[in-house]
Short mmCIF file of C-alpha atoms and ligand atoms in Angstrom, two decimals:
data_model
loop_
_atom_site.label_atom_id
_atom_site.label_comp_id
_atom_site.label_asym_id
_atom_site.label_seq_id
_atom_site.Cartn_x
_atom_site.Cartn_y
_atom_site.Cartn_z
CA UNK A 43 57.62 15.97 312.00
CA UNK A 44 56.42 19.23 310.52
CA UNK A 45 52.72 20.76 311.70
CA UNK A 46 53.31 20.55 315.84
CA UNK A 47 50.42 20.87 318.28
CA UNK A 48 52.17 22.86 321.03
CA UNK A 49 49.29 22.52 324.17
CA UNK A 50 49.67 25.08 327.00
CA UNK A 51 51.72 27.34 325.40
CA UNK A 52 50.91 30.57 326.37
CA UNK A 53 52.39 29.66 330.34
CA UNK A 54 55.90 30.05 331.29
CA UNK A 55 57.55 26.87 330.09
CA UNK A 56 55.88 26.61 326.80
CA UNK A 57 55.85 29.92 325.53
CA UNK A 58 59.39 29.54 325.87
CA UNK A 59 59.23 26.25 323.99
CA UNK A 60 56.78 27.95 321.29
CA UNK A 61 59.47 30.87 321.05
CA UNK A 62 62.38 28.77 320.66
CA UNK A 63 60.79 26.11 318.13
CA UNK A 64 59.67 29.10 315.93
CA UNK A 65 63.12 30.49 315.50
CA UNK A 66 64.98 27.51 315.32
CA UNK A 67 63.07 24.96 312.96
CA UNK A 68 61.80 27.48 310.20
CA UNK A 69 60.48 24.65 308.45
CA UNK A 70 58.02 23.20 311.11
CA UNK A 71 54.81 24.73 311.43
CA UNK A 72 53.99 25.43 315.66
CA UNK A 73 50.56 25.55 316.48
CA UNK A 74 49.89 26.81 319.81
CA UNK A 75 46.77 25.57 321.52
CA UNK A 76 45.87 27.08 325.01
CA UNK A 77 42.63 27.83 327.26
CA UNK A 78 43.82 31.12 328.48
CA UNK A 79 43.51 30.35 331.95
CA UNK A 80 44.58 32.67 334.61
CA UNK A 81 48.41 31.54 333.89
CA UNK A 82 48.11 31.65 329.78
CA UNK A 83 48.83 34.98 328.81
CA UNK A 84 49.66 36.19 325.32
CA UNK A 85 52.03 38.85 326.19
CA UNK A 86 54.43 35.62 326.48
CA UNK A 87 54.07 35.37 322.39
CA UNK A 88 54.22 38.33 320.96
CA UNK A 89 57.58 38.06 320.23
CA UNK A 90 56.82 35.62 317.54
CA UNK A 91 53.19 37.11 316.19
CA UNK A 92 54.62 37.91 313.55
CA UNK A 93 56.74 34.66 312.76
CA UNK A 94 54.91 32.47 309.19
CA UNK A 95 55.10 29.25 311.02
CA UNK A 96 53.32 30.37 314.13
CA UNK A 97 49.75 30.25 314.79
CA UNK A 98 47.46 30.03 317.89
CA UNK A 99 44.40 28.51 318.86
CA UNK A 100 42.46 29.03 321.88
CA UNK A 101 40.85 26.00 323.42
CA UNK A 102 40.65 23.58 326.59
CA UNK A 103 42.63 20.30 325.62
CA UNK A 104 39.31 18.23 327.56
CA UNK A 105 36.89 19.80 324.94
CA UNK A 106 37.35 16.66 322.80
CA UNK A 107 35.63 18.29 319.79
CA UNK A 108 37.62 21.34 319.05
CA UNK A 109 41.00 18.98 319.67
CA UNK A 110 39.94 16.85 316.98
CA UNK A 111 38.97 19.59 314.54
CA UNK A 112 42.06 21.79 315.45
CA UNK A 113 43.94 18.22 314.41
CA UNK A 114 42.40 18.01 311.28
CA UNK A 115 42.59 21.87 310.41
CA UNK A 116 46.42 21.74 310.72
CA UNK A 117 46.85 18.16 309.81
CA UNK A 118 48.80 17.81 313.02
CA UNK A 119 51.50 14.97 312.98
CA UNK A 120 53.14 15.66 316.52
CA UNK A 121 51.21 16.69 320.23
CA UNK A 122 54.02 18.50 322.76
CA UNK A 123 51.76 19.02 325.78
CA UNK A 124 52.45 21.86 328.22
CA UNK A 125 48.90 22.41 329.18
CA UNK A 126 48.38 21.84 332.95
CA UNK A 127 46.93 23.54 336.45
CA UNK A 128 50.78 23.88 337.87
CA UNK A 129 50.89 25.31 341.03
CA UNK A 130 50.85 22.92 344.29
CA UNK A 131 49.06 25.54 346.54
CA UNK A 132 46.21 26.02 344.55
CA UNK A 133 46.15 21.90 343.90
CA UNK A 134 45.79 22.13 347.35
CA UNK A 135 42.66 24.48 347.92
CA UNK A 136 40.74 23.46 344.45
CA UNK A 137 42.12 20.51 343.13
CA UNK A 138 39.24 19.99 340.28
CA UNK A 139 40.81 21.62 337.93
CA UNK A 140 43.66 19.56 338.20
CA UNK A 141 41.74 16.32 337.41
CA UNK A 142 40.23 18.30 334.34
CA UNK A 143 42.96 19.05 332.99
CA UNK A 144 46.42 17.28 333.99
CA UNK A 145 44.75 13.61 333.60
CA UNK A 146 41.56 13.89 331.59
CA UNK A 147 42.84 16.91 329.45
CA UNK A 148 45.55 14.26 328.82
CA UNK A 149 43.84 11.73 328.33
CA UNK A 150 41.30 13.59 325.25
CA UNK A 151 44.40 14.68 323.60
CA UNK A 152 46.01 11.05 323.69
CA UNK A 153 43.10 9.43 322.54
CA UNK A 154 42.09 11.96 319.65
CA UNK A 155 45.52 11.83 318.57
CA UNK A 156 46.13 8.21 318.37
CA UNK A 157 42.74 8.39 316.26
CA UNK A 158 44.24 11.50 314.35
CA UNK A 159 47.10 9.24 313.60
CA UNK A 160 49.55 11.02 315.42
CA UNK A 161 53.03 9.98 314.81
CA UNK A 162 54.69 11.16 317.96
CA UNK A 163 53.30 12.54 321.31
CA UNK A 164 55.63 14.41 324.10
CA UNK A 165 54.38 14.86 327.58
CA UNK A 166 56.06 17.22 329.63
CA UNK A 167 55.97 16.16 333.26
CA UNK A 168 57.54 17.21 336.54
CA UNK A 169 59.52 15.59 339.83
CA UNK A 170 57.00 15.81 341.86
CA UNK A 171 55.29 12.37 340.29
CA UNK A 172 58.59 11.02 342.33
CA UNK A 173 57.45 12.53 346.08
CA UNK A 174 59.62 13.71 348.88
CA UNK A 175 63.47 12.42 348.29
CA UNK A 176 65.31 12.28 351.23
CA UNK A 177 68.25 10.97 349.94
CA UNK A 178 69.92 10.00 346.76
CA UNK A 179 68.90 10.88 342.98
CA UNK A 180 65.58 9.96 341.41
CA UNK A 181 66.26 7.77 338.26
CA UNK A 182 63.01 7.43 335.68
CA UNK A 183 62.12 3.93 336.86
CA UNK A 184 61.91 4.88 340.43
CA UNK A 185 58.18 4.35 341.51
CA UNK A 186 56.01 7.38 341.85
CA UNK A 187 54.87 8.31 345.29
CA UNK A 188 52.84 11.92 344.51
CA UNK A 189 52.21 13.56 347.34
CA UNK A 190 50.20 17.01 346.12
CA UNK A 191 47.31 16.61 344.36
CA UNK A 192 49.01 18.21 341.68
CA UNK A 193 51.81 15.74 341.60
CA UNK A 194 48.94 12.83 341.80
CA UNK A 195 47.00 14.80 338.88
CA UNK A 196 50.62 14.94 336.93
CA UNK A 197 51.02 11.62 337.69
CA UNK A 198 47.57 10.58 336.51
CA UNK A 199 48.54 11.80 333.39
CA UNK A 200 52.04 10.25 332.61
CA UNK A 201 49.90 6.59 333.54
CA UNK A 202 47.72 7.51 330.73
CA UNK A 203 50.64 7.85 328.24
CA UNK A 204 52.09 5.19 328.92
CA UNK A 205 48.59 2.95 328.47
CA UNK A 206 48.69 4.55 325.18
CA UNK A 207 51.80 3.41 324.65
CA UNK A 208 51.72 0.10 325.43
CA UNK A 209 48.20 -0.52 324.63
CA UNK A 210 48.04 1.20 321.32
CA UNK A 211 51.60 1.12 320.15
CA UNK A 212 51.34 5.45 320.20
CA UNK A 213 54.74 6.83 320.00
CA UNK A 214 54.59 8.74 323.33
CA UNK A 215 57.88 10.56 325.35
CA UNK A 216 57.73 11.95 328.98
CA UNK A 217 60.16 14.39 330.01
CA UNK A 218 60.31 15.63 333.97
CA UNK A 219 61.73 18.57 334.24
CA UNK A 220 62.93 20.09 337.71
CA UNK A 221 61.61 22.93 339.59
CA UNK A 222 61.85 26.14 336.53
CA UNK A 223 62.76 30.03 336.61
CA UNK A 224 63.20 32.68 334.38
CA UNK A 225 61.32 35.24 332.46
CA UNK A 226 57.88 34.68 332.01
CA UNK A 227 56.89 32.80 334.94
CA UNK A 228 53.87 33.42 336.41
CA UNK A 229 54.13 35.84 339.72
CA UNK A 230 52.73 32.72 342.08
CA UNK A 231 55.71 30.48 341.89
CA UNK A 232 58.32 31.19 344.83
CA UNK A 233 60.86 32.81 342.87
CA UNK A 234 58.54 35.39 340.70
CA UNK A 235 56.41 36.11 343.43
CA UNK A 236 59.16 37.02 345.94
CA UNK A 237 61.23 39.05 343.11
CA UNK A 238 58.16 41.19 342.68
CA UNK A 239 57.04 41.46 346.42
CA UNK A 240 60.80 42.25 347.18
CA UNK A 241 60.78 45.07 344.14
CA UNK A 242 57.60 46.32 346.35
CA UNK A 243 59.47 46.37 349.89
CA UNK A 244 56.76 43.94 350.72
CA UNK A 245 57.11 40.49 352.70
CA UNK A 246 58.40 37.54 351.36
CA UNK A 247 56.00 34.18 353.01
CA UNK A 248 59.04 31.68 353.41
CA UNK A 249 57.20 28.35 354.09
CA UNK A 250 58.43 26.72 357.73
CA UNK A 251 62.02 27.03 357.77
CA UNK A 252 62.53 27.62 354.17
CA UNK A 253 65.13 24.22 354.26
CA UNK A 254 63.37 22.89 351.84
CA UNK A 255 65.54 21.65 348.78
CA UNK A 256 64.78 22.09 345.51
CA UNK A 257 66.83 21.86 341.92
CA UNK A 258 66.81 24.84 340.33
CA UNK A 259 66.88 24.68 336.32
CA UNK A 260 66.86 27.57 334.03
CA UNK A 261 64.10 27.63 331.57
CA UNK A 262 66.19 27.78 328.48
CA UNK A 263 67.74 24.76 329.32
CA UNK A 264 64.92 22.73 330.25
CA UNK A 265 63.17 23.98 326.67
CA UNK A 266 66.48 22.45 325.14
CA UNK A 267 66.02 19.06 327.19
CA UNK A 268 62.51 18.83 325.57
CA UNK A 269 63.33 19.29 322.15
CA UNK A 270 66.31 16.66 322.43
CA UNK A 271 63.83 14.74 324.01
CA UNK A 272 61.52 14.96 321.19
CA UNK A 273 64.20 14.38 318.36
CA UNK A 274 66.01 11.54 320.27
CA UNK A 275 64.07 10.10 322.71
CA UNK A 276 63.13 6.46 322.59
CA UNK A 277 59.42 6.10 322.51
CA UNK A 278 57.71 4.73 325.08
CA UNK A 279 60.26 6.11 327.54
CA UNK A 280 60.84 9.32 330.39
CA UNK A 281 63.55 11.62 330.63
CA UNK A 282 64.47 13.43 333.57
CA UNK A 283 65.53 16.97 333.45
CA UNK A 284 67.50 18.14 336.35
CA UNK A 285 69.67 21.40 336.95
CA UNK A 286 72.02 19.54 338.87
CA UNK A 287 71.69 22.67 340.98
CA UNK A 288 69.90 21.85 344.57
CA UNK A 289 69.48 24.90 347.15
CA UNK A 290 67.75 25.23 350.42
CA UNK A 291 64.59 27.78 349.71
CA UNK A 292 65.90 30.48 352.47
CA UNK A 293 69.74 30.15 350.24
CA UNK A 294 67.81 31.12 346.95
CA UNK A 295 65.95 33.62 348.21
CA UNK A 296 69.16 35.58 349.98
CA UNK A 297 71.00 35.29 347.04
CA UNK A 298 67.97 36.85 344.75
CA UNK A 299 67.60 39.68 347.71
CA UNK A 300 71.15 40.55 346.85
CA UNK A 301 70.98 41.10 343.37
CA UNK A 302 68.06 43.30 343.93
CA UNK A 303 70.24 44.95 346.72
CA UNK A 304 66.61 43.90 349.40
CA UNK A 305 67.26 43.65 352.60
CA UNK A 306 66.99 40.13 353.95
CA UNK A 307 64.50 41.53 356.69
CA UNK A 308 61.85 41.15 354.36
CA UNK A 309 61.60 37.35 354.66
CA UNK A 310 58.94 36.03 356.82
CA UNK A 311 59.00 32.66 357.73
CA UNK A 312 55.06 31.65 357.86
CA UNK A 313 53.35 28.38 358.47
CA UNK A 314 53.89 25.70 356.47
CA UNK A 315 52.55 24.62 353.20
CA UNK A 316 50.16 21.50 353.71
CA UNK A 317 52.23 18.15 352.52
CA UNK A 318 55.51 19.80 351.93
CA UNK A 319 58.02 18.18 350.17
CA UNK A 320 61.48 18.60 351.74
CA UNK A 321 63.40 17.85 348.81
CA UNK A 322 63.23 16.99 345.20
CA UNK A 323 66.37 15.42 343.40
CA UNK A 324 67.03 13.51 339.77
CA UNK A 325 69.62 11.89 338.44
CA UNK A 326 69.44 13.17 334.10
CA UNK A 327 72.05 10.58 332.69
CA UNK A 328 69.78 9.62 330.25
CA UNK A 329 68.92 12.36 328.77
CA UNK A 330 72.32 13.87 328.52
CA UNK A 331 73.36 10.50 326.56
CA UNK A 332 70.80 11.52 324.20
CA UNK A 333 73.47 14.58 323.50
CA UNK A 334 72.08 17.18 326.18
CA UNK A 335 74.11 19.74 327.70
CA UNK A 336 72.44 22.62 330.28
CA UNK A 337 73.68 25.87 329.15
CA UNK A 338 73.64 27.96 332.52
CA UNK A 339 74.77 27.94 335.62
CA UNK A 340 72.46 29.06 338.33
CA UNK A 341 74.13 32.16 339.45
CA UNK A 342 73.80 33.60 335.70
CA UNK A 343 70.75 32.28 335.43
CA UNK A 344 69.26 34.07 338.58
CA UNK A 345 70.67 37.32 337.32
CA UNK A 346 68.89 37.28 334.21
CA UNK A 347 65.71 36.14 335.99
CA UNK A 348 65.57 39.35 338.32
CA UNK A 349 66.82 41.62 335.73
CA UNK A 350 64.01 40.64 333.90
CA UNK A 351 61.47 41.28 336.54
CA UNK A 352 63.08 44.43 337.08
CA UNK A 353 62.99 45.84 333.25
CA UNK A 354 59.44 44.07 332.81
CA UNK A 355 56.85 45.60 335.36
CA UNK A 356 54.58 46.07 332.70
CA UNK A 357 54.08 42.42 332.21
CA UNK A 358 53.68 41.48 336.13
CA UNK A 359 52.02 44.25 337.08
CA UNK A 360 48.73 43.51 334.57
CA UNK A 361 48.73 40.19 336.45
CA UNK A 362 48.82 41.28 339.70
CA UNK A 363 45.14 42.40 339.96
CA UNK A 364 42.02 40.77 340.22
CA UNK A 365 41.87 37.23 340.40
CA UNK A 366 45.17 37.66 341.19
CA UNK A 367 44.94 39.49 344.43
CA UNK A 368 42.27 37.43 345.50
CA UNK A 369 44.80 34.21 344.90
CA UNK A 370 47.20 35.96 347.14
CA UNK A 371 44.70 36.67 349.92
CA UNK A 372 43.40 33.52 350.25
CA UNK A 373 46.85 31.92 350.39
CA UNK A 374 48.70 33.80 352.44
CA UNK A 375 46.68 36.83 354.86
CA UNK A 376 46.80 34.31 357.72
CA UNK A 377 49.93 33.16 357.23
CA UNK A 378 51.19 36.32 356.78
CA UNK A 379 48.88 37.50 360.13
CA UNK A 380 49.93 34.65 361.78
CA UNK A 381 53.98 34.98 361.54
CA UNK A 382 53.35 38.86 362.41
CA UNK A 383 51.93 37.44 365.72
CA UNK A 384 55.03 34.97 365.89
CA UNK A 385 57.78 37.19 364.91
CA UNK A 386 56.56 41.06 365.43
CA UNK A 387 59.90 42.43 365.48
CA UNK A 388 60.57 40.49 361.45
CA UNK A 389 59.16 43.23 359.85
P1 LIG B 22 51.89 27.52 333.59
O1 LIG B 22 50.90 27.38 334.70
O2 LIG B 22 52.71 28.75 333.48
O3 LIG B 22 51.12 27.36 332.19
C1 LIG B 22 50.13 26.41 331.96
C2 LIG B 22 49.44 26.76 330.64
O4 LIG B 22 48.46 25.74 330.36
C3 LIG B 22 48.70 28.09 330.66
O5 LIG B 22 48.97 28.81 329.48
C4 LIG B 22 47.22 27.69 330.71
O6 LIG B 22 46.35 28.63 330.09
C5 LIG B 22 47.25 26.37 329.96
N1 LIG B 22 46.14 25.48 330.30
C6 LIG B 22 45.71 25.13 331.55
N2 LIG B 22 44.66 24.30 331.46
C7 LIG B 22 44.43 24.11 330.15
C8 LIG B 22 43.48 23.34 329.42
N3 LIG B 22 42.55 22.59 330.05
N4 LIG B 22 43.54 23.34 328.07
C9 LIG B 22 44.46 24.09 327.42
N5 LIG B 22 45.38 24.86 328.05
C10 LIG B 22 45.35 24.86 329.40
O7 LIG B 22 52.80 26.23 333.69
P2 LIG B 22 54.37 26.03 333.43
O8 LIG B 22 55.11 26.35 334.64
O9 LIG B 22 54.73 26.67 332.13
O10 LIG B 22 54.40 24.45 333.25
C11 LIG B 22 54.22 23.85 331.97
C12 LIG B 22 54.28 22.36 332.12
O11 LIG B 22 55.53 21.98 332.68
C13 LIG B 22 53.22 21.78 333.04
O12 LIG B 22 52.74 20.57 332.49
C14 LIG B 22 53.95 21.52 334.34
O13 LIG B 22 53.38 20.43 335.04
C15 LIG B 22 55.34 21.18 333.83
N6 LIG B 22 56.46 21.49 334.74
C16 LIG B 22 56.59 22.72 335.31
C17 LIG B 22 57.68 22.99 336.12
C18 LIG B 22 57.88 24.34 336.76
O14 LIG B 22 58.80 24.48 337.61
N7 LIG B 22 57.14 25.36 336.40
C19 LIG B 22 58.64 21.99 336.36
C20 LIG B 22 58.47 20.74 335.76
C21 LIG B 22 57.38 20.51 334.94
P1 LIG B 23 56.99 26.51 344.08
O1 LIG B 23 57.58 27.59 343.25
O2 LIG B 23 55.53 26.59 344.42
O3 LIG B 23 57.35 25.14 343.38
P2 LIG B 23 57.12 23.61 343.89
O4 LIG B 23 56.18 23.61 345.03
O5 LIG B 23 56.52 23.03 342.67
O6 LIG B 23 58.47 23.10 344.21
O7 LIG B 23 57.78 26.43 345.45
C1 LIG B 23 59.17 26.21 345.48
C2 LIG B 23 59.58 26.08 346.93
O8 LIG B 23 59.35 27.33 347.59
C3 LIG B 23 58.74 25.05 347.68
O9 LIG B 23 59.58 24.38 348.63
C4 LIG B 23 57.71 25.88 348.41
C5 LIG B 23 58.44 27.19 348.67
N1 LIG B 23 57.58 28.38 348.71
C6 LIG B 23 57.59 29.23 349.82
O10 LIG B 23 58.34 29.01 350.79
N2 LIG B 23 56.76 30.30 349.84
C7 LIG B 23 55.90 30.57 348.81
O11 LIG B 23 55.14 31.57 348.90
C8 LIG B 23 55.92 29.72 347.67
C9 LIG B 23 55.02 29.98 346.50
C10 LIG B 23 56.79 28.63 347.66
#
């Protein structure tokens, strides 16, 4: 391993990734490769601009051209792939882009790297591919029963590798990580969005009753999962990566209120997101015999994440025009109009 192809790495997760890999392997060479969509942002990089072993391209992983000359131009031996459309809500009012780029994206960059001669290929997947769990601990050879079209587009994807896999002998991982927080993250997600509406005094759109369960992992530790993953994993297999760390939505967001010192009057419970999961949960034995240990706990974790948010306003404020606003609009004026006309004395 030595010139990595790092796709999608100017979103949350990967620019963390891209950060980390920089500064701890001086002697690989990480190549960033992103679109720039909406979510890619190169504020998330600058830490390492100036950094030898760093470099970044801009391009759509489905442009099969420019992957195969951005292959040859670095003489690429290993493909980590971030890149994907990642939010379920917008999977859910314009799913093409999903298709574009969570299964054929993946499927261009499998297939010019397996004629590159790749030597190792890491796709970074999510939960979701597993569906709604009502009970128990997803284990990597549970089936996958999507139920977003972004979980469907994710799972898409993961099929592809392993085709490659089997079909072609390409040495392919899959990691799926659990729901992720921390600096960085795009203000769309529940927990960046309602830090910087809360910051704001304005409401915070709780889907339904906000029971929902989710397992909340800090984004250093699921970068570390990845890149044991990558070292150690057993090709042709997945790894889950779990927080251990499940919370009921309305429990997450009363403890984030807190540290900001919010009132909790600012949540909103609005209608319901279309297809909602109630609760995602994985069972990451495997990984952590591959030597894996999380880091953080959650409530240390959390801290840092709206600390963050509160010494960064420069970086979520940019975002938080434009396309932006129209996003939020779209998603969540009627909901919003629609719990004012349900609860008008929650505000
Ligand atoms: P993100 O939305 O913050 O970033 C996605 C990045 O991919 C952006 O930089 C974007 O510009 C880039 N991109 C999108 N389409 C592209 C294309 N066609 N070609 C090249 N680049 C493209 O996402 P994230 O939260 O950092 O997630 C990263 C990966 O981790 C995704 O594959 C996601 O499915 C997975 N994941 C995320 C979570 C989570 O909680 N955020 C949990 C588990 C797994
Ligand atoms: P999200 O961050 O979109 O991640 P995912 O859907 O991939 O789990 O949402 C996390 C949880 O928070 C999920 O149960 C949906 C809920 N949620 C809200 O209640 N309101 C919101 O505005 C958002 C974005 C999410």
């Amino acid at each position: 391993m030595k010139n990595i192809l790092v796709t999608g790495a100017a979103g949350f997760i990967g620019s963390a990734f891209a950060r980390y890999m920089v500064k701890k392997y001086p002697h690989y060479n990480i190549i960033v490769y992103d679109k720039l969509t909406y979510a890619g942002n190169l504020n998330n990089l600058s830490e390492i601009d100036d950094e030898g072993n760093y470099r970044f391209e801009r391009g759509d992983i489905a442009a099969r051209d420019v992957v195969r000359g951005i292959l040859q131009k670095y003489d690429i031996d290993t493909i980590v792939n971030f890149a994907a459309e990642s939010h379920v809500d917008r999977s859910i009012l314009n799913p093409d882009a999903f298709i574009h780029t969570d299964v054929v994206g993946v499927y261009i960059l499998l297939d010019e790297g397996r004629k590159h001669g790749i030597e190792r290929f890491l796709q970074v997947s999510t939960d979701e591919v597993y569906g709604d769990v009502e009970t128990g601990y997803s284990t990597e050879d549970d089936r996958f029963l999507p139920n977003s079209p972004y979980a469907a587009s994710k799972a898409g994807g993961e099929l592809m590798v392993r085709a490659y896999h089997v079909t072609h002998g390409m040495n392919t991982v899959i990691t799926r990580g659990s729901n992720t927080f921390g600096p960085y993250q795009y203000p769309e997600k529940l927990l960046p969005l309602f830090i910087t509406e809360a910051i704001d005094n304005r409401p915070l759109p709780l889907y339904g009753d906000g029971m929902q369960v989710r397992d909340w992992l800090y984004v250093d530790d699921h970068v570390t999962g990845i890149d044991v993953a990558l070292h150690h994993g057993v090709a042709g297999e997945a790894y889950n990566i779990a927080g251990e760390n499940e919370q009921h939505n309305i429990d997450v967001i009363k403890a984030m209120l807190k540290l900001l010192g919010k009132p909790e009057t600012l949540i909103k419970h609005v209608p319901d997101r279309e297809g909602h999961d109630r609760r995602y949960a994985m069972n990451c034995d495997k990984l952590r015999a591959l030597g894996w240990q999380r880091q953080y706990d959650f409530p240390q974790a959390l801290a840092l994440t709206v600390q963050w948010y509160q010494d960064n306003e420069w970086w979520w404020r940019e975002i938080k025009t434009g396309e932006y606003l129209e996003y939020f609009k779209r998603q969540y004026a009627d909901r919003l109009a629609a719990a004012d006309q349900d609860q008008p004395n929650n505000h």
